[in-house]
CSV table of C-alpha atoms in Angstrom, one decimal:
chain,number,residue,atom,x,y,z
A,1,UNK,CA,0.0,0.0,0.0
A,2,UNK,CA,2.6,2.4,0.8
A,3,UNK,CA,4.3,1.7,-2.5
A,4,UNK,CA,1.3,2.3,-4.2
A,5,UNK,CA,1.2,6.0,-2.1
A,6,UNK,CA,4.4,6.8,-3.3
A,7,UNK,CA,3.7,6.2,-6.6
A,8,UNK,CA,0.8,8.3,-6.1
A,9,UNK,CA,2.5,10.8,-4.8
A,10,UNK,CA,5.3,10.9,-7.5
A,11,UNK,CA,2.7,10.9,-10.3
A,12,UNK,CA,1.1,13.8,-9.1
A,13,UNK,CA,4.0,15.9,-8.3
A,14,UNK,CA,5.6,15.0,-11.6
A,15,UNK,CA,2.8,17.5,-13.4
A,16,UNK,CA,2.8,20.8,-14.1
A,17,UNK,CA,1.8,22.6,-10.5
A,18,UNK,CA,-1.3,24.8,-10.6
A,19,UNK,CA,-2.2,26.0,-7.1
A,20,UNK,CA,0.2,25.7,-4.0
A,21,UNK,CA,-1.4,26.6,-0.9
A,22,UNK,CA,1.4,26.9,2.6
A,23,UNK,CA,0.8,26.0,6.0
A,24,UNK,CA,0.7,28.3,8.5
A,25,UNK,CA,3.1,26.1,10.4
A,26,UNK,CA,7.0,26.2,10.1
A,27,UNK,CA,8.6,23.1,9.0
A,28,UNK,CA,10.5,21.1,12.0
A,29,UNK,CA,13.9,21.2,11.2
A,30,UNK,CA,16.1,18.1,11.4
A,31,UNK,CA,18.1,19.1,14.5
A,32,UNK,CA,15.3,20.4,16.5
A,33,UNK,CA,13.9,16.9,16.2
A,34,UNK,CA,17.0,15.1,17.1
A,35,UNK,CA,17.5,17.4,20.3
A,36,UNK,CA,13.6,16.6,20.8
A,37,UNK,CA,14.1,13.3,20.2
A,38,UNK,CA,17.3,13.4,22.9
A,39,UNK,CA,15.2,15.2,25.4
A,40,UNK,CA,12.5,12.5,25.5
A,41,UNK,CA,14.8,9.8,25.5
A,42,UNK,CA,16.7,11.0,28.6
A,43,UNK,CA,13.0,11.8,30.5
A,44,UNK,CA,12.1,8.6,29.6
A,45,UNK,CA,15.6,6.9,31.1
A,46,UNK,CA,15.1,9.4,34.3
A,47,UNK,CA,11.4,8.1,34.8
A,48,UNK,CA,12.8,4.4,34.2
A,49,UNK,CA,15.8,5.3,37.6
A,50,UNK,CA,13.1,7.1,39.8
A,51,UNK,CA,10.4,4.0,39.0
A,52,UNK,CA,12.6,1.7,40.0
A,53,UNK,CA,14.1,3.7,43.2
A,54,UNK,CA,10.5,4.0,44.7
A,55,UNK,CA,10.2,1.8,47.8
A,56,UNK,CA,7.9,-0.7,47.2
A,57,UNK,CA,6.7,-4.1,48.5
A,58,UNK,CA,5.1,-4.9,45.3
A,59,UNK,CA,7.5,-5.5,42.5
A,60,UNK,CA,4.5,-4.9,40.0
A,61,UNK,CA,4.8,-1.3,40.5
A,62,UNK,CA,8.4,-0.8,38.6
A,63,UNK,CA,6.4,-3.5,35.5
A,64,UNK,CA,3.3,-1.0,35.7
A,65,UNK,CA,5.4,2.3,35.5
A,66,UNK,CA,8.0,0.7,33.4
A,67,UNK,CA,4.7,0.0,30.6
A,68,UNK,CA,3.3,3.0,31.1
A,69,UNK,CA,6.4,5.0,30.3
A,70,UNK,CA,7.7,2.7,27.5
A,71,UNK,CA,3.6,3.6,26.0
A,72,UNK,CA,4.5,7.0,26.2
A,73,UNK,CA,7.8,7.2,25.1
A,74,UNK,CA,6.6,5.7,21.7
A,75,UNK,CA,3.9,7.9,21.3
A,76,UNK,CA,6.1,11.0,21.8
A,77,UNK,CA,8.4,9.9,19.3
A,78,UNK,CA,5.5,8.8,17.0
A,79,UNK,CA,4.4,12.3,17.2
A,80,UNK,CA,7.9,14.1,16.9
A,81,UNK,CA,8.5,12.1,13.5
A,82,UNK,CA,4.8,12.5,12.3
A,83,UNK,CA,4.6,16.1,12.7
A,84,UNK,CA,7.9,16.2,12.1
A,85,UNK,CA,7.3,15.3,8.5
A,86,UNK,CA,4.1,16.8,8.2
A,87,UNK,CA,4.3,20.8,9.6
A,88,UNK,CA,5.4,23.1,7.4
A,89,UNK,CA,4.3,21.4,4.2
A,90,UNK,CA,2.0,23.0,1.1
A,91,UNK,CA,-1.0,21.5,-0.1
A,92,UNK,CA,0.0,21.1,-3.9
A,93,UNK,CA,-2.7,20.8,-7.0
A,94,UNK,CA,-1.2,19.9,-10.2
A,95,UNK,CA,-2.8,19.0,-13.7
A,96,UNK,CA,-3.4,15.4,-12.1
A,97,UNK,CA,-5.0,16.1,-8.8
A,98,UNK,CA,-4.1,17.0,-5.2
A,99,UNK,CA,-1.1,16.2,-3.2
A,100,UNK,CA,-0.4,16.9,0.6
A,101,UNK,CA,3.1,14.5,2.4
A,102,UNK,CA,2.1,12.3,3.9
A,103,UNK,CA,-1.4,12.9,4.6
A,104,UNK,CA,-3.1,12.8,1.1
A,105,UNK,CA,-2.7,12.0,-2.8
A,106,UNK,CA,-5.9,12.5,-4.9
A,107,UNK,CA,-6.1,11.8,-8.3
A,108,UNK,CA,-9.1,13.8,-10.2
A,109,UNK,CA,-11.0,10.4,-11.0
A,110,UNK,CA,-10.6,9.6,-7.0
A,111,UNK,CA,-12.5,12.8,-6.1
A,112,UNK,CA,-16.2,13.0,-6.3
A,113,UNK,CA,-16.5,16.4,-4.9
A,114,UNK,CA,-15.3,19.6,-2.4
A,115,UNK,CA,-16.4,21.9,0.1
A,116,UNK,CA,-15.2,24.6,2.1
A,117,UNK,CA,-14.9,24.5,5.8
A,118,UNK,CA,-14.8,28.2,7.6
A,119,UNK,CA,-13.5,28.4,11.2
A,120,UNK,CA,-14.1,31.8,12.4
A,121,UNK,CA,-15.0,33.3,15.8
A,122,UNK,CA,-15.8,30.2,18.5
A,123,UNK,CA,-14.7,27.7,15.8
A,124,UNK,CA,-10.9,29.0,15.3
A,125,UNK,CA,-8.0,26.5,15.2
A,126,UNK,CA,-5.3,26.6,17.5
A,127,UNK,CA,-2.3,28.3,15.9
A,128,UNK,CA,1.4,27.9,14.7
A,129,UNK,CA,2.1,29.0,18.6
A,130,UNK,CA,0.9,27.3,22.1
A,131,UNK,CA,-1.5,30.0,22.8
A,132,UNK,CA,-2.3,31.9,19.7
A,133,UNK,CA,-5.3,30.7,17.2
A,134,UNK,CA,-6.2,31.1,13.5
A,135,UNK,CA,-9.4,31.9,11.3
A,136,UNK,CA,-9.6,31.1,7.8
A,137,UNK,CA,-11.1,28.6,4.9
A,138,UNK,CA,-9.8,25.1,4.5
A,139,UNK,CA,-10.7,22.4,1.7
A,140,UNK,CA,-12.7,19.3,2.6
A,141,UNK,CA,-12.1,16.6,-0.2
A,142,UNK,CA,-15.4,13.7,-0.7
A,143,UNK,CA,-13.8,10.7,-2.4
A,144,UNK,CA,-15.4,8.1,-4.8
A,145,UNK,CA,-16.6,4.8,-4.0
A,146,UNK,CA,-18.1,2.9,-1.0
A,147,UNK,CA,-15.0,2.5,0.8
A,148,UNK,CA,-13.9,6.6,1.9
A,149,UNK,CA,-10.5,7.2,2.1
A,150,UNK,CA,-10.4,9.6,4.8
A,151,UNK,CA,-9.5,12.9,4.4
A,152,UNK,CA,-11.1,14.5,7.9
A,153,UNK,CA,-9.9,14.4,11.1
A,154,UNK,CA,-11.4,12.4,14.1
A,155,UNK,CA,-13.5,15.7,15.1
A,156,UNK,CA,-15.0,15.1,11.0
A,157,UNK,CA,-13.2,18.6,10.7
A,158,UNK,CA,-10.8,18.7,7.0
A,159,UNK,CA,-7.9,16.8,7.0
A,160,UNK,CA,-5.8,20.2,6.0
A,161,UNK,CA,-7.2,22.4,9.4
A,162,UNK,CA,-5.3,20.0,11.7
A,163,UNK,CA,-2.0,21.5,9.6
A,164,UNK,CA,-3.3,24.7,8.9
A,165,UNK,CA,-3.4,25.1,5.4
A,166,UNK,CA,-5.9,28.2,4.7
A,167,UNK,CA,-7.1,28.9,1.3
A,168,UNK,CA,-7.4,33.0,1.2
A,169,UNK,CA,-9.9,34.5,-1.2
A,170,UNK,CA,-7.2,34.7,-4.0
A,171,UNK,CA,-6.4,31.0,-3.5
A,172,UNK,CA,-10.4,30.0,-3.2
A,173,UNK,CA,-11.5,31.5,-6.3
A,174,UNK,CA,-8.2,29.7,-8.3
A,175,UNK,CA,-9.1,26.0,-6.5
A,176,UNK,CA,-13.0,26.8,-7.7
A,177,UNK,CA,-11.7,27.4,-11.5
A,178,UNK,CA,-9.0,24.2,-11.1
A,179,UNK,CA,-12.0,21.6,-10.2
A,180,UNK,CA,-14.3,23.3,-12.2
A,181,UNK,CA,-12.2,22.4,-14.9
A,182,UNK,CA,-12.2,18.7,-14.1
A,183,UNK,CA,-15.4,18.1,-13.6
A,184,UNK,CA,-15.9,18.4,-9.5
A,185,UNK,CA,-19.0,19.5,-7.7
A,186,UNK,CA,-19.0,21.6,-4.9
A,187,UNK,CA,-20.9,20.1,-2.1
A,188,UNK,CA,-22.5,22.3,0.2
């Protein structure tokens, strides 16, 4: 499958670009991860000392701590190497369709239609920063077929608002012409 993604993913790219829309975020640079990835490791070898220096009758205590960080530490370096991969990235529409590392590759024929998604006021999206938040337009994608490939997040919000990619008016009235051109509908 991930073969087949690639090769997705390469097919797209290869034709001529029409649209590229930027995320808001900044792309993770290599050495910030590794030093993320170094700071994680070391609390994760500090938690393993201190679980087994607590005074305990029960020796299931160090097992049960021991899992628990272990759980952790993989999901913290899950996280630094997907978003790691992922922030910073444009949304890219070519002659053959849609392409977004790693998240999505859409062909034309895969798409059945679009809609845009507003998040403004109450419904803004946590920004670029830890306590700042963002307003703007992002693309919702409806695949073909029974089976949906799925391009929303778990709170059914677009795919692209978890990486902030923002379509402005400009960009909006472009993507309309683009999938006009090949035959989407808009859904609304």
């Amino acid at each position: 499958m991930q073969m087949f993604t690639r090769k997705k993913f390469k097919e797209i790219l290869d034709a001529r670009v029409l649209l590229t829309v930027e995320s808001l975020h900044k792309p993770i640079s290599v050495r910030k991860r590794k030093v993320l990835v170094y700071l994680v490791t070391v609390i994760y070898i500090l938690g393993l000392v201190l679980a087994g220096q607590t005074k305990s009758d029960i020796r299931g205590n160090f097992l049960v701590l021991g899992f628990i960080l272990t759980i952790l530490y993989v999901l913290a370096l899950v996280l630094i190497f997907w978003f790691g991969q992922t922030m910073g990235k444009a949304l890219i529409i070519t002659e053959r369709g849609l392409a977004f590392y790693p998240v999505a590759a859409e062909k034309w024929d895969d798409i059945e239609s679009y809609s845009w998604q507003e998040f403004k006021g109450i419904s803004r999206l946590p920004g670029p920063t830890v306590f700042s938040s963002r307003e703007g337009v992002c693309l919702r994608i409806f695949n073909k077929g029974i089976f949906q490939r799925s391009l929303e997040s778990r709170s059914g919000n677009s795919i692209f608002a978890t990486y902030l990619i923002f379509f402005s008016p400009e960009k909006i009235a472009l993507a309309e012409q683009i999938f006009h051109q090949h035959g989407l509908k808009r859904k609304n």
